[in-house]
Amino acid sequence: MTHNLVVNYNLYQKMEVFRPHLVAASAMTRFHSDDYINFLKVISPDNMQEYIRQLQRFNVGEDCPVFDGLFEFCQLYTSGSIGGAARLNQSKADIVINWAGGLHHAKKAEASGFCYINDCVLAILE
């Protein structure tokens, strides 16, 4: 729906698409715990049975399911938010939008509400 509005109102003609560099896991530890980030890097549907305790500890599994490419998904949307904040800080943009971002329910060492990484907090810290 958002895409249709942007196209139908010709807003895309006034927009610049920015593709940020992927942030490293270490950038995510500015807010999230090392243990939690390391867990997100290794967990997959294939190895979930080996991480039962961590799945419970980090609240991953029910409303925050494990899926192939989970960490890469987190890395992509977090990179957009951090990259957008950097552009604002460097006065390279007045407004930035990360259509994939805004996953603000994640806690320091816990997923919540399909939010694994709190990209909003990381963007603010940027």
XYZ file of C-alpha atoms in Angstrom:
126
model
C 0.000 0.000 0.000
C 2.764 2.450 0.902
C 4.551 1.725 -2.365
C 1.355 2.464 -4.324
C 0.884 5.777 -2.531
C 4.494 6.799 -3.187
C 4.125 5.958 -6.898
C 0.631 7.382 -7.407
C 1.502 10.700 -5.777
C 4.791 10.849 -7.733
C 6.714 11.081 -4.474
C 9.341 8.725 -5.858
C 10.481 11.544 -8.146
C 11.530 13.519 -5.089
C 13.221 10.608 -3.319
C 16.742 9.282 -3.356
C 17.122 5.573 -2.676
C 20.008 4.924 -0.329
C 21.433 1.449 0.167
C 23.535 1.474 3.327
C 26.472 -0.775 4.025
C 25.654 -3.754 6.200
C 26.450 -3.116 9.839
C 28.616 -5.581 11.698
C 27.295 -7.575 14.621
C 29.446 -5.401 16.872
C 27.309 -2.360 15.943
C 24.265 -4.183 17.291
C 25.978 -4.700 20.639
C 25.826 -0.971 21.280
C 22.426 -1.838 22.786
C 22.024 -5.616 22.674
C 24.039 -8.092 24.722
C 26.893 -10.002 23.104
C 25.288 -13.326 24.055
C 22.021 -12.388 22.386
C 23.655 -11.195 19.153
C 25.858 -14.288 18.993
C 22.752 -16.447 19.450
C 20.953 -14.689 16.584
C 23.998 -15.268 14.379
C 23.986 -19.049 14.895
C 20.344 -20.047 15.354
C 18.526 -21.651 12.419
C 15.592 -23.985 11.907
C 18.090 -26.819 11.435
C 19.826 -26.423 14.805
C 17.014 -25.188 17.065
C 16.985 -28.395 19.102
C 20.555 -27.692 20.206
C 19.564 -24.291 21.628
C 16.397 -25.016 23.659
C 17.641 -23.147 26.742
C 18.735 -20.099 24.728
C 15.457 -20.049 22.776
C 13.617 -19.645 26.066
C 16.170 -17.250 27.552
C 16.027 -14.924 24.553
C 12.255 -15.343 23.955
C 12.740 -16.670 20.426
C 10.361 -19.257 19.056
C 6.712 -18.274 19.442
C 5.869 -14.711 18.396
C 9.495 -14.351 17.274
C 10.048 -17.466 15.159
C 13.337 -18.841 13.943
C 13.661 -18.834 10.157
C 16.409 -19.218 7.578
C 18.293 -15.953 7.222
C 17.134 -14.555 10.572
C 20.377 -12.736 11.372
C 20.691 -11.410 7.816
C 17.126 -10.068 8.062
C 18.047 -8.297 11.300
C 21.255 -7.002 9.770
C 19.424 -5.559 6.753
C 16.734 -3.634 8.592
C 19.166 -2.455 11.267
C 21.605 -1.259 8.620
C 18.855 0.839 7.053
C 18.058 2.566 10.342
C 21.665 3.153 11.382
C 22.582 4.251 7.854
C 19.634 6.636 7.763
C 20.571 8.130 11.120
C 24.136 8.605 9.903
C 22.863 10.472 6.824
C 20.824 12.771 9.062
C 23.807 13.363 11.357
C 26.032 14.177 8.373
C 23.407 16.563 6.933
C 23.171 14.423 3.789
C 19.385 14.206 4.194
C 16.598 16.089 5.936
C 14.253 13.104 6.065
C 14.981 9.388 5.933
C 12.606 6.457 5.855
C 13.463 2.828 6.469
C 10.385 0.940 5.269
C 11.685 -2.254 6.899
C 12.674 -0.633 10.200
C 10.900 0.415 13.340
C 11.090 -2.942 15.111
C 11.117 -1.352 18.543
C 9.881 -4.118 20.855
C 13.194 -5.965 21.128
C 14.881 -5.687 24.486
C 18.584 -5.746 25.350
C 18.700 -9.552 25.462
C 15.263 -10.615 24.308
C 13.125 -10.664 21.199
C 9.522 -9.496 21.429
C 6.613 -9.028 19.028
C 8.534 -10.160 15.911
C 11.244 -7.664 16.825
C 14.682 -9.213 17.192
C 16.928 -6.132 17.026
C 15.766 -2.747 18.263
C 16.878 -0.700 15.286
C 15.192 2.413 16.689
C 17.445 2.471 19.758
C 20.507 1.779 17.595
C 19.578 4.630 15.249
C 19.205 6.985 18.220
C 22.606 5.899 19.519
C 24.076 6.669 16.102
